[in-house]
Tab-separated table of N, CA, C and O in Angstrom:
chain	number	residue	atom	x	y	z
A	224	MET	N	0.838	-1.179	-0.031
A	224	MET	CA	-0.010	-0.008	0.003
A	224	MET	C	0.771	1.320	-0.080
A	224	MET	O	1.751	1.304	0.765
A	225	GLU	N	0.597	2.157	-0.856
A	225	GLU	CA	1.333	3.408	-0.880
A	225	GLU	C	0.888	4.303	0.341
A	225	GLU	O	-0.288	4.334	0.685
A	226	ASP	N	1.945	4.879	1.068
A	226	ASP	CA	1.567	5.591	2.200
A	226	ASP	C	1.297	7.197	1.660
A	226	ASP	O	2.039	7.696	0.958
A	227	ARG	N	0.168	7.642	2.082
A	227	ARG	CA	-0.245	9.101	1.684
A	227	ARG	C	0.705	10.101	2.282
A	227	ARG	O	0.756	11.146	1.668
A	228	LEU	N	1.235	9.940	3.271
A	228	LEU	CA	2.019	10.939	3.950
A	228	LEU	C	3.429	10.666	3.583
A	228	LEU	O	4.156	11.825	3.149
A	229	PHE	N	4.053	9.610	3.748
A	229	PHE	CA	5.479	9.304	3.477
A	229	PHE	C	5.758	8.983	2.040
A	229	PHE	O	6.986	8.912	1.714
A	230	GLY	N	4.795	8.544	1.361
A	230	GLY	CA	4.994	7.971	0.043
A	230	GLY	C	5.898	8.832	-0.895
A	230	GLY	O	6.811	8.361	-1.518
A	231	SER	N	5.731	10.069	-0.877
A	231	SER	CA	6.577	11.008	-1.814
A	231	SER	C	7.931	11.037	-1.272
A	231	SER	O	8.935	11.229	-2.151
A	232	LEU	N	8.142	10.878	-0.038
A	232	LEU	CA	9.530	10.878	0.520
A	232	LEU	C	10.226	9.597	0.244
A	232	LEU	O	11.496	9.732	0.041
A	233	THR	N	9.519	8.562	0.222
A	233	THR	CA	10.182	7.157	0.012
A	233	THR	C	10.564	7.095	-1.531
A	233	THR	O	11.486	6.263	-1.764
A	234	HIS	N	10.037	7.899	-2.443
A	234	HIS	CA	10.336	7.796	-3.719
A	234	HIS	C	11.482	8.759	-4.141
A	234	HIS	O	11.875	8.665	-5.318
A	235	MET	N	11.944	9.461	-3.185
A	235	MET	CA	13.149	10.469	-3.504
A	235	MET	C	14.354	9.546	-3.682
A	235	MET	O	15.389	10.211	-4.224
A	236	GLY	N	14.391	8.386	-3.250
A	236	GLY	CA	15.671	7.460	-3.333
A	236	GLY	C	16.803	8.070	-2.649
A	236	GLY	O	17.223	9.234	-2.973
A	237	GLY	N	17.375	7.333	-1.714
A	237	GLY	CA	18.368	7.906	-0.816
A	237	GLY	C	17.939	8.249	0.448
A	237	GLY	O	16.903	7.794	0.939
A	238	ARG	N	18.850	8.968	1.131
A	238	ARG	CA	18.578	9.300	2.507
A	238	ARG	C	17.741	10.585	2.686
A	238	ARG	O	17.963	11.662	2.073
A	239	LEU	N	16.978	10.554	3.771
A	239	LEU	CA	16.282	11.782	4.179
A	239	LEU	C	17.028	12.400	5.252
A	239	LEU	O	17.416	11.702	6.235
A	240	ARG	N	17.107	13.737	5.189
A	240	ARG	CA	17.717	14.429	6.259
A	240	ARG	C	16.679	14.784	7.340
A	240	ARG	O	15.815	15.503	6.947
A	241	ALA	N	16.815	14.572	8.592
A	241	ALA	CA	15.953	15.084	9.678
A	241	ALA	C	16.638	15.145	10.999
A	241	ALA	O	17.862	14.609	11.173
A	242	VAL	N	16.112	15.913	11.913
A	242	VAL	CA	16.753	16.072	13.187
A	242	VAL	C	16.098	15.055	14.059
A	242	VAL	O	14.963	14.839	14.240
A	243	GLN	N	17.052	14.282	14.624
A	243	GLN	CA	16.838	13.264	15.536
A	243	GLN	C	17.290	13.801	16.938
A	243	GLN	O	18.643	13.875	17.121
A	244	TRP	N	16.523	13.848	17.898
A	244	TRP	CA	16.998	14.270	19.262
A	244	TRP	C	16.054	13.614	20.247
A	244	TRP	O	15.302	14.233	20.947
A	245	HIS	N	16.330	12.257	20.490
A	245	HIS	CA	15.641	11.638	21.329
A	245	HIS	C	16.603	10.461	21.808
A	245	HIS	O	17.345	9.935	21.169
A	246	TRP	N	16.389	10.175	23.121
A	246	TRP	CA	17.329	9.292	23.768
A	246	TRP	C	16.762	7.977	24.084
A	246	TRP	O	17.284	6.892	24.539
A	247	GLU	N	15.319	7.898	24.106
A	247	GLU	CA	14.665	6.764	24.249
A	247	GLU	C	13.707	6.560	22.992
A	247	GLU	O	13.173	7.595	22.529
A	248	GLU	N	13.499	5.419	22.597
A	248	GLU	CA	12.650	5.043	21.611
A	248	GLU	C	11.974	3.845	21.566
A	248	GLU	O	12.255	2.795	22.299
A	249	SER	N	11.041	3.554	20.764
A	249	SER	CA	10.269	2.415	20.697
A	249	SER	C	10.941	1.160	20.098
A	249	SER	O	11.539	1.313	18.895
A	250	GLY	N	11.206	0.242	20.912
A	250	GLY	CA	12.077	-0.872	20.303
A	250	GLY	C	11.192	-1.901	19.470
A	250	GLY	O	11.762	-2.514	18.751
A	251	THR	N	9.955	-1.809	19.814
A	251	THR	CA	9.038	-2.626	18.846
A	251	THR	C	8.006	-1.808	18.556
A	251	THR	O	7.528	-0.832	19.160
A	252	LEU	N	7.308	-2.142	17.381
A	252	LEU	CA	6.102	-1.460	16.901
A	252	LEU	C	4.873	-1.966	17.368
A	252	LEU	O	4.834	-3.245	17.676
A	253	PRO	N	3.920	-1.215	17.352
A	253	PRO	CA	2.553	-1.781	17.860
A	253	PRO	C	2.075	-2.750	16.837
A	253	PRO	O	2.399	-2.741	15.722
A	254	ASP	N	1.218	-3.701	17.253
A	254	ASP	CA	0.616	-4.560	16.397
A	254	ASP	C	-0.074	-3.835	15.227
A	254	ASP	O	-0.809	-2.993	15.276
A	255	GLY	N	0.203	-4.350	14.176
A	255	GLY	CA	-0.393	-3.971	12.730
A	255	GLY	C	0.414	-2.727	12.213
A	255	GLY	O	-0.018	-2.278	11.168
A	256	ALA	N	1.360	-2.322	12.888
A	256	ALA	CA	2.177	-1.055	12.258
A	256	ALA	C	2.973	-1.553	11.164
A	256	ALA	O	3.572	-2.478	11.033
A	257	VAL	N	3.017	-0.537	10.144
A	257	VAL	CA	3.884	-0.670	8.934
A	257	VAL	C	5.118	0.260	9.082
A	257	VAL	O	4.836	1.514	9.290
A	258	PRO	N	6.324	-0.241	9.144
A	258	PRO	CA	7.550	0.518	9.286
A	258	PRO	C	7.563	1.374	7.934
A	258	PRO	O	7.391	0.873	6.862
A	259	LEU	N	7.937	2.717	8.148
A	259	LEU	CA	8.174	3.708	7.029
A	259	LEU	C	9.613	4.261	6.899
A	259	LEU	O	10.081	4.263	5.614
A	260	VAL	N	10.118	4.735	7.977
A	260	VAL	CA	11.577	5.229	7.873
A	260	VAL	C	12.282	4.655	8.971
A	260	VAL	O	11.826	4.551	10.204
A	261	THR	N	13.546	4.299	8.745
A	261	THR	CA	14.484	3.778	9.700
A	261	THR	C	15.712	4.475	9.567
A	261	THR	O	16.085	5.330	8.637
A	262	SER	N	16.567	4.425	10.543
A	262	SER	CA	17.937	4.993	10.554
A	262	SER	C	18.926	4.094	11.299
A	262	SER	O	18.547	3.109	11.882
A	263	GLU	N	20.206	4.431	11.151
A	263	GLU	CA	21.169	3.633	11.989
A	263	GLU	C	21.043	3.695	13.377
A	263	GLU	O	21.257	2.835	14.099
A	264	ARG	N	20.673	4.872	13.916
A	264	ARG	CA	20.380	5.109	15.310
A	264	ARG	C	19.077	4.760	15.886
A	264	ARG	O	18.948	4.604	17.103
A	265	CYS	N	18.187	4.631	14.974
A	265	CYS	CA	16.714	4.285	15.501
A	265	CYS	C	16.036	3.403	14.294
A	265	CYS	O	15.729	3.942	13.310
A	266	ALA	N	15.603	2.244	14.722
A	266	ALA	CA	15.035	1.411	13.762
A	266	ALA	C	13.643	1.707	13.336
A	266	ALA	O	13.202	1.497	12.326
A	267	HIS	N	13.031	2.506	14.333
A	267	HIS	CA	11.560	2.966	14.021
A	267	HIS	C	11.373	4.294	14.004
A	267	HIS	O	10.684	4.917	14.842
A	268	GLN	N	11.995	5.027	13.044
A	268	GLN	CA	11.757	6.526	13.027
A	268	GLN	C	10.428	6.876	12.663
A	268	GLN	O	9.874	7.782	13.141
A	269	SER	N	9.608	6.111	11.838
A	269	SER	CA	8.295	6.528	11.804
A	269	SER	C	7.594	5.197	11.201
A	269	SER	O	8.176	4.202	10.676
A	270	TYR	N	6.250	5.070	11.511
A	270	TYR	CA	5.393	4.028	11.212
A	270	TYR	C	3.925	4.477	10.947
A	270	TYR	O	3.643	5.744	11.278
A	271	ARG	N	3.121	3.689	10.335
A	271	ARG	CA	1.846	3.839	10.155
A	271	ARG	C	1.014	2.769	10.752
A	271	ARG	O	1.289	1.664	10.717
A	272	ILE	N	-0.159	3.150	11.287
A	272	ILE	CA	-1.155	2.108	11.729
A	272	ILE	C	-2.400	2.399	10.941
A	272	ILE	O	-3.001	3.572	10.922
A	273	GLY	N	-2.958	1.363	10.332
A	273	GLY	CA	-4.150	1.633	9.453
A	273	GLY	C	-3.799	2.528	8.355
A	273	GLY	O	-2.832	2.691	7.844
A	274	THR	N	-4.928	3.332	8.067
A	274	THR	CA	-4.698	4.414	6.955
A	274	THR	C	-4.460	5.777	7.315
A	274	THR	O	-4.382	6.755	6.506
A	275	SER	N	-4.695	6.178	8.696
A	275	SER	CA	-4.652	7.503	9.074
A	275	SER	C	-4.048	7.762	10.337
A	275	SER	O	-4.100	8.883	11.099
A	276	VAL	N	-3.081	6.833	10.914
A	276	VAL	CA	-2.516	7.201	12.121
A	276	VAL	C	-0.843	6.924	11.835
A	276	VAL	O	-0.477	5.914	11.288
A	277	TRP	N	-0.121	7.973	12.053
A	277	TRP	CA	1.324	7.866	11.943
A	277	TRP	C	1.979	8.146	13.253
A	277	TRP	O	1.608	8.940	14.004
A	278	GLY	N	3.194	7.481	13.439
A	278	GLY	CA	3.956	7.748	14.549
A	278	GLY	C	5.252	8.004	14.065
A	278	GLY	O	5.831	7.638	13.160
A	279	VAL	N	5.916	9.136	14.675
A	279	VAL	CA	7.081	9.746	14.137
A	279	VAL	C	8.033	9.993	15.413
A	279	VAL	O	7.566	10.670	16.335
A	280	GLN	N	9.260	9.573	15.343
A	280	GLN	CA	10.231	9.735	16.401
A	280	GLN	C	11.206	10.756	16.113
A	280	GLN	O	11.710	11.472	17.065
A	281	PHE	N	11.538	11.153	15.047
A	281	PHE	CA	12.336	12.148	14.687
A	281	PHE	C	11.608	13.531	14.809
A	281	PHE	O	10.461	13.485	15.105
A	282	HIS	N	12.232	14.679	14.566
A	282	HIS	CA	11.644	15.954	14.766
A	282	HIS	C	11.550	16.675	13.380
A	282	HIS	O	12.312	17.550	13.136
A	283	PRO	N	10.392	16.409	12.620
A	283	PRO	CA	10.438	17.141	11.311
A	283	PRO	C	10.049	18.772	11.591
A	283	PRO	O	10.251	19.566	10.664
A	284	GLU	N	9.728	19.088	12.696
A	284	GLU	CA	9.291	20.529	13.215
A	284	GLU	C	10.643	21.272	13.618
A	284	GLU	O	10.456	22.520	13.727
A	285	VAL	N	11.712	20.735	13.777
A	285	VAL	CA	12.798	21.423	14.237
A	285	VAL	C	13.715	22.022	13.319
A	285	VAL	O	14.324	21.351	12.306
A	286	LEU	N	14.125	23.209	13.608
A	286	LEU	CA	15.129	23.936	12.743
A	286	LEU	C	16.296	24.513	13.746
A	286	LEU	O	16.425	24.109	14.849
A	287	ALA	N	17.135	25.355	13.230
A	287	ALA	CA	18.229	25.724	13.774
A	287	ALA	C	18.141	26.452	15.139
A	287	ALA	O	18.810	26.252	16.200
A	288	ASP	N	17.196	27.216	15.224
A	288	ASP	CA	16.854	27.896	16.464
A	288	ASP	C	16.589	26.962	17.726
A	288	ASP	O	17.056	27.159	18.783
A	289	ASP	N	15.674	26.046	17.351
A	289	ASP	CA	15.408	25.021	18.394
A	289	ASP	C	16.548	24.133	18.610
A	289	ASP	O	16.887	23.977	19.893
A	290	ILE	N	17.470	23.738	17.797
A	290	ILE	CA	18.485	22.979	18.180
A	290	ILE	C	19.698	23.676	18.846
A	290	ILE	O	20.278	23.175	19.728
A	291	LEU	N	19.649	25.024	18.664
A	291	LEU	CA	20.707	25.929	19.242
A	291	LEU	C	20.227	25.864	20.919
A	291	LEU	O	21.066	25.608	21.658
A	292	THR	N	18.896	26.019	21.145
A	292	THR	CA	18.549	26.001	22.581
A	292	THR	C	18.860	24.541	23.149
A	292	THR	O	19.328	24.395	24.288
A	293	TRP	N	18.409	23.596	22.316
A	293	TRP	CA	18.603	22.146	22.968
A	293	TRP	C	20.130	21.903	23.056
A	293	TRP	O	20.605	21.139	24.066
A	294	GLY	N	21.004	22.429	22.149
A	294	GLY	CA	22.412	22.034	22.252
A	294	GLY	C	23.082	22.801	23.217
A	294	GLY	O	24.369	22.416	23.639
A	295	THR	N	22.534	23.731	24.027
A	295	THR	CA	23.208	24.295	25.059
A	295	THR	C	22.579	23.822	26.444
A	295	THR	O	23.148	24.005	27.482
A	296	SER	N	21.480	22.952	26.411
A	296	SER	CA	20.816	22.607	27.655
A	296	SER	C	20.630	21.187	27.892
A	296	SER	O	20.435	20.646	28.929
A	297	ASP	N	20.839	20.298	26.781
A	297	ASP	CA	20.648	18.865	26.848
A	297	ASP	C	21.957	18.222	26.335
A	297	ASP	O	21.665	17.513	25.276
A	298	VAL	N	22.949	18.276	26.807
A	298	VAL	CA	24.181	17.768	26.130
A	298	VAL	C	24.740	16.593	26.498
A	298	VAL	O	25.462	15.926	25.774
A	299	GLY	N	24.294	16.110	27.692
A	299	GLY	CA	24.833	14.709	28.130
A	299	GLY	C	24.618	13.563	27.187
A	299	GLY	O	25.529	12.878	26.928
A	300	PRO	N	23.282	13.405	26.736
A	300	PRO	CA	23.144	12.363	25.748
A	300	PRO	C	23.964	12.451	24.462
A	300	PRO	O	24.394	11.424	23.902
A	301	LEU	N	24.325	13.606	23.977
A	301	LEU	CA	24.995	13.827	22.865
A	301	LEU	C	26.487	13.369	23.167
A	301	LEU	O	26.991	12.699	22.291
A	302	HIS	N	27.029	13.717	24.271
A	302	HIS	CA	28.390	13.333	24.681
A	302	HIS	C	28.325	11.753	24.689
A	302	HIS	O	29.425	11.209	24.385
A	303	ALA	N	27.367	11.191	25.231
A	303	ALA	CA	27.303	9.748	25.408
A	303	ALA	C	27.319	9.092	24.050
A	303	ALA	O	27.847	7.849	23.942
A	304	LEU	N	26.844	9.782	22.941
A	304	LEU	CA	26.875	9.254	21.643
A	304	LEU	C	28.167	9.622	20.919
A	304	LEU	O	28.410	9.192	19.801
A	305	GLY	N	28.989	10.221	21.509
A	305	GLY	CA	30.323	10.615	21.067
A	305	GLY	C	30.178	11.898	20.023
A	305	GLY	O	31.091	12.191	19.228
A	306	LEU	N	29.089	12.654	20.342
A	306	LEU	CA	28.834	13.791	19.483
A	306	LEU	C	29.123	15.085	20.222
A	306	LEU	O	28.940	15.184	21.378
A	307	GLU	N	29.482	16.139	19.741
A	307	GLU	CA	29.757	17.394	20.164
A	307	GLU	C	28.672	18.238	19.817
A	307	GLU	O	28.335	18.521	18.637
A	308	PRO	N	27.938	18.994	20.922
A	308	PRO	CA	26.782	19.705	20.768
A	308	PRO	C	26.965	20.832	19.588
A	308	PRO	O	26.056	21.054	18.765
A	309	ALA	N	28.110	21.554	19.637
A	309	ALA	CA	28.366	22.549	18.756
A	309	ALA	C	28.388	22.199	17.232
A	309	ALA	O	27.812	22.753	16.275
A	310	GLY	N	28.902	20.878	17.166
A	310	GLY	CA	28.850	20.297	15.678
A	310	GLY	C	27.411	19.933	15.287
A	310	GLY	O	27.133	20.117	14.078
A	311	VAL	N	26.633	19.469	16.164
A	311	VAL	CA	25.359	19.059	15.673
A	311	VAL	C	24.492	20.367	15.527
A	311	VAL	O	23.861	20.421	14.555
A	312	VAL	N	24.818	21.292	16.183
A	312	VAL	CA	24.048	22.605	15.895
A	312	VAL	C	24.453	23.256	14.796
A	312	VAL	O	23.549	23.677	13.939
A	313	ALA	N	25.702	23.225	14.413
A	313	ALA	CA	26.123	23.792	13.081
A	313	ALA	C	25.657	22.904	11.977
A	313	ALA	O	25.299	23.520	10.849
A	314	GLU	N	25.706	21.628	12.105
A	314	GLU	CA	25.220	20.716	11.026
A	314	GLU	C	23.621	21.106	10.733
A	314	GLU	O	23.209	21.215	9.555
A	315	VAL	N	22.912	21.184	11.832
A	315	VAL	CA	21.406	21.587	11.487
A	315	VAL	C	21.335	22.919	10.812
A	315	VAL	O	20.555	23.215	9.819
A	316	ALA	N	22.085	23.826	11.340
A	316	ALA	CA	22.086	25.205	10.612
A	316	ALA	C	22.471	25.242	9.262
A	316	ALA	O	21.858	25.885	8.382
A	317	ARG	N	23.496	24.494	8.961
A	317	ARG	CA	23.863	24.343	7.516
A	317	ARG	C	22.709	23.663	6.697
A	317	ARG	O	22.636	23.984	5.473
A	318	ALA	N	22.053	22.738	7.212
A	318	ALA	CA	20.967	22.073	6.441
A	318	ALA	C	19.480	22.685	6.479
A	318	ALA	O	18.626	22.181	6.010
A	319	GLU	N	19.554	23.870	7.173
A	319	GLU	CA	18.181	24.454	7.687
A	319	GLU	C	17.363	24.651	6.181
A	319	GLU	O	16.170	24.333	6.253
A	320	THR	N	17.905	25.129	5.116
A	320	THR	CA	17.188	25.390	3.902
A	320	THR	C	16.557	24.037	3.484
A	320	THR	O	15.406	24.037	3.178
A	321	GLU	N	17.301	23.105	3.375
A	321	GLU	CA	16.904	21.736	2.926
A	321	GLU	C	15.768	21.214	3.785
A	321	GLU	O	14.853	20.686	3.452
A	322	LEU	N	16.056	21.242	5.199
A	322	LEU	CA	15.128	20.818	6.234
A	322	LEU	C	13.863	21.601	6.047
A	322	LEU	O	12.783	20.929	6.154
A	323	ARG	N	13.928	22.846	5.950
A	323	ARG	CA	12.728	23.596	5.851
A	323	ARG	C	11.810	23.315	4.684
A	323	ARG	O	10.602	23.201	4.669
A	324	ALA	N	12.425	23.182	3.527
A	324	ALA	CA	11.731	22.626	2.185
A	324	ALA	C	11.162	21.308	2.345
A	324	ALA	O	9.967	21.171	2.077
A	325	LEU	N	12.040	20.401	2.886
A	325	LEU	CA	11.433	18.950	2.965
A	325	LEU	C	10.396	18.846	3.888
A	325	LEU	O	9.280	18.242	3.500
A	326	TRP	N	10.604	19.096	4.965
A	326	TRP	CA	9.527	18.991	6.121
A	326	TRP	C	8.454	20.051	6.090
A	326	TRP	O	7.395	19.722	6.631
A	327	GLY	N	8.675	21.192	5.494
A	327	GLY	CA	7.502	22.139	5.065
A	327	GLY	C	6.537	21.445	4.222
A	327	GLY	O	5.354	21.494	4.443
A	328	ALA	N	6.989	20.878	3.088
A	328	ALA	CA	6.156	20.108	2.272
A	328	ALA	C	5.513	18.982	2.871
A	328	ALA	O	4.201	18.718	2.607
A	329	PHE	N	6.231	18.377	3.742
A	329	PHE	CA	5.517	17.163	4.491
A	329	PHE	C	4.459	17.644	5.472
A	329	PHE	O	3.353	17.074	5.541
A	330	ALA	N	4.624	18.888	6.132
A	330	ALA	CA	3.513	19.436	6.816
A	330	ALA	C	2.312	19.803	6.019
A	330	ALA	O	1.102	19.618	6.441
A	331	GLU	N	2.589	20.406	4.812
A	331	GLU	CA	1.542	20.646	3.985
A	331	GLU	C	0.778	19.389	3.497
A	331	GLU	O	-0.524	19.335	3.494
A	332	GLN	N	1.454	18.239	3.219
A	332	GLN	CA	0.878	17.110	2.872
A	332	GLN	C	-0.063	16.551	4.006
A	332	GLN	O	-1.154	16.055	3.763
A	333	ARG	N	0.564	16.710	5.138
A	333	ARG	CA	-0.233	16.091	6.541
A	333	ARG	C	-1.440	17.034	6.632
A	333	ARG	O	-2.453	16.559	6.802
A	334	ALA	N	-1.413	18.305	6.498
A	334	ALA	CA	-2.599	19.223	6.626
A	334	ALA	C	-3.613	18.781	5.521
A	334	ALA	O	-4.874	18.871	5.750
A	335	ALA	N	-3.195	18.488	4.412
A	335	ALA	CA	-4.018	18.207	3.232
A	335	ALA	C	-4.836	16.785	3.624
A	335	ALA	O	-6.098	16.657	3.357
A	336	ILE	N	-4.118	15.967	4.234
A	336	ILE	CA	-4.696	14.633	4.667
A	336	ILE	C	-5.728	14.854	5.716
A	336	ILE	O	-6.828	14.336	5.633
A	337	VAL	N	-5.385	15.630	6.630
A	337	VAL	CA	-6.200	15.833	7.830
A	337	VAL	C	-7.518	16.557	7.437
A	337	VAL	O	-8.525	16.359	8.040
A	338	THR	N	-7.361	17.409	6.548
A	338	THR	CA	-8.566	18.332	6.200
A	338	THR	C	-9.481	17.705	4.930
A	338	THR	O	-10.363	18.334	4.612
A	339	ASP	N	-8.939	16.637	4.428
A	339	ASP	CA	-9.671	16.028	3.293
A	339	ASP	C	-10.927	15.389	3.717
A	339	ASP	O	-10.949	14.556	4.659
A	340	PRO	N	-12.031	15.810	3.322
A	340	PRO	CA	-13.376	15.337	3.788
A	340	PRO	C	-13.581	13.887	3.409
A	340	PRO	O	-14.339	13.156	4.170
A	341	ALA	N	-13.008	13.481	2.370
A	341	ALA	CA	-13.122	12.079	1.974
A	341	ALA	C	-12.365	11.064	3.004
A	341	ALA	O	-12.793	9.973	2.936
A	342	THR	N	-11.540	11.608	3.771
A	342	THR	CA	-10.902	10.650	4.678
A	342	THR	C	-11.156	11.118	6.101
A	342	THR	O	-10.552	10.583	7.092
A	343	ALA	N	-12.195	11.804	6.359
A	343	ALA	CA	-12.521	12.250	7.760
A	343	ALA	C	-13.024	11.091	8.661
A	343	ALA	O	-13.684	10.160	8.061
A	344	VAL	N	-12.525	11.061	9.813
A	344	VAL	CA	-12.974	10.052	10.755
A	344	VAL	C	-14.157	10.463	11.529
A	344	VAL	O	-14.085	11.688	12.002
A	345	PRO	N	-15.216	9.825	11.602
A	345	PRO	CA	-16.346	10.142	12.399
A	345	PRO	C	-16.085	10.680	13.829
A	345	PRO	O	-15.086	10.056	14.419
A	346	ALA	N	-16.568	11.698	14.261
A	346	ALA	CA	-16.318	12.284	15.647
A	346	ALA	C	-16.760	11.224	16.648
A	346	ALA	O	-17.866	10.505	16.466
A	347	LEU	N	-16.248	11.100	17.807
A	347	LEU	CA	-16.673	10.180	18.797
A	347	LEU	C	-17.818	10.975	19.511
A	347	LEU	O	-18.007	12.113	19.546
A	348	PRO	N	-18.828	10.012	19.968
A	348	PRO	CA	-20.026	10.597	20.701
A	348	PRO	C	-19.662	11.474	21.855
A	348	PRO	O	-18.718	10.971	22.667
A	349	THR	N	-20.500	12.502	22.097
A	349	THR	CA	-20.119	13.256	23.267
A	349	THR	C	-20.732	12.624	24.436
A	349	THR	O	-21.905	12.257	24.432
A	350	PRO	N	-19.979	12.399	25.693
A	350	PRO	CA	-20.702	11.722	26.823
A	350	PRO	C	-21.933	12.436	27.139
A	350	PRO	O	-21.873	13.748	27.307
A	351	GLY	N	-22.879	11.631	27.620
A	351	GLY	CA	-24.208	12.284	27.916
A	351	GLY	C	-25.187	12.647	26.870
A	351	GLY	O	-26.197	12.948	27.077
A	352	ARG	N	-24.641	12.620	25.616
A	352	ARG	CA	-25.501	12.883	24.424
A	352	ARG	C	-25.796	11.704	23.517
A	352	ARG	O	-24.924	10.809	23.483
A	353	ARG	N	-26.969	11.699	23.081
A	353	ARG	CA	-27.284	10.461	22.281
A	353	ARG	C	-27.452	10.829	20.904
A	353	ARG	O	-27.829	11.894	20.454
């Protein structure tokens, strides 16, 4: 099955650049999950359950300003991985144009899926109302 959210990314051929800043991750996927993106550091970067639920462990929303803050306040895990915070911050800053274009288009695709009336999920009943 073609994935509506990640499908265009998987056809790009090659590696996707994204910010990964997590120290704990899901070791196994939920039942029925379809793996979508993996990396050397995290086997389950993203997955889909059914046709409209996605799990993402990397940070498609993060750019240089965010990473600058993180890189000065949360450095222990980076050192544990053998990485220098300043180098990680600089790498994200260098890639910002690419990250903004790639994950901005991803966000637009997600918004299109969420607002598509053809794929709307019925609202749950309100407690106390019939």
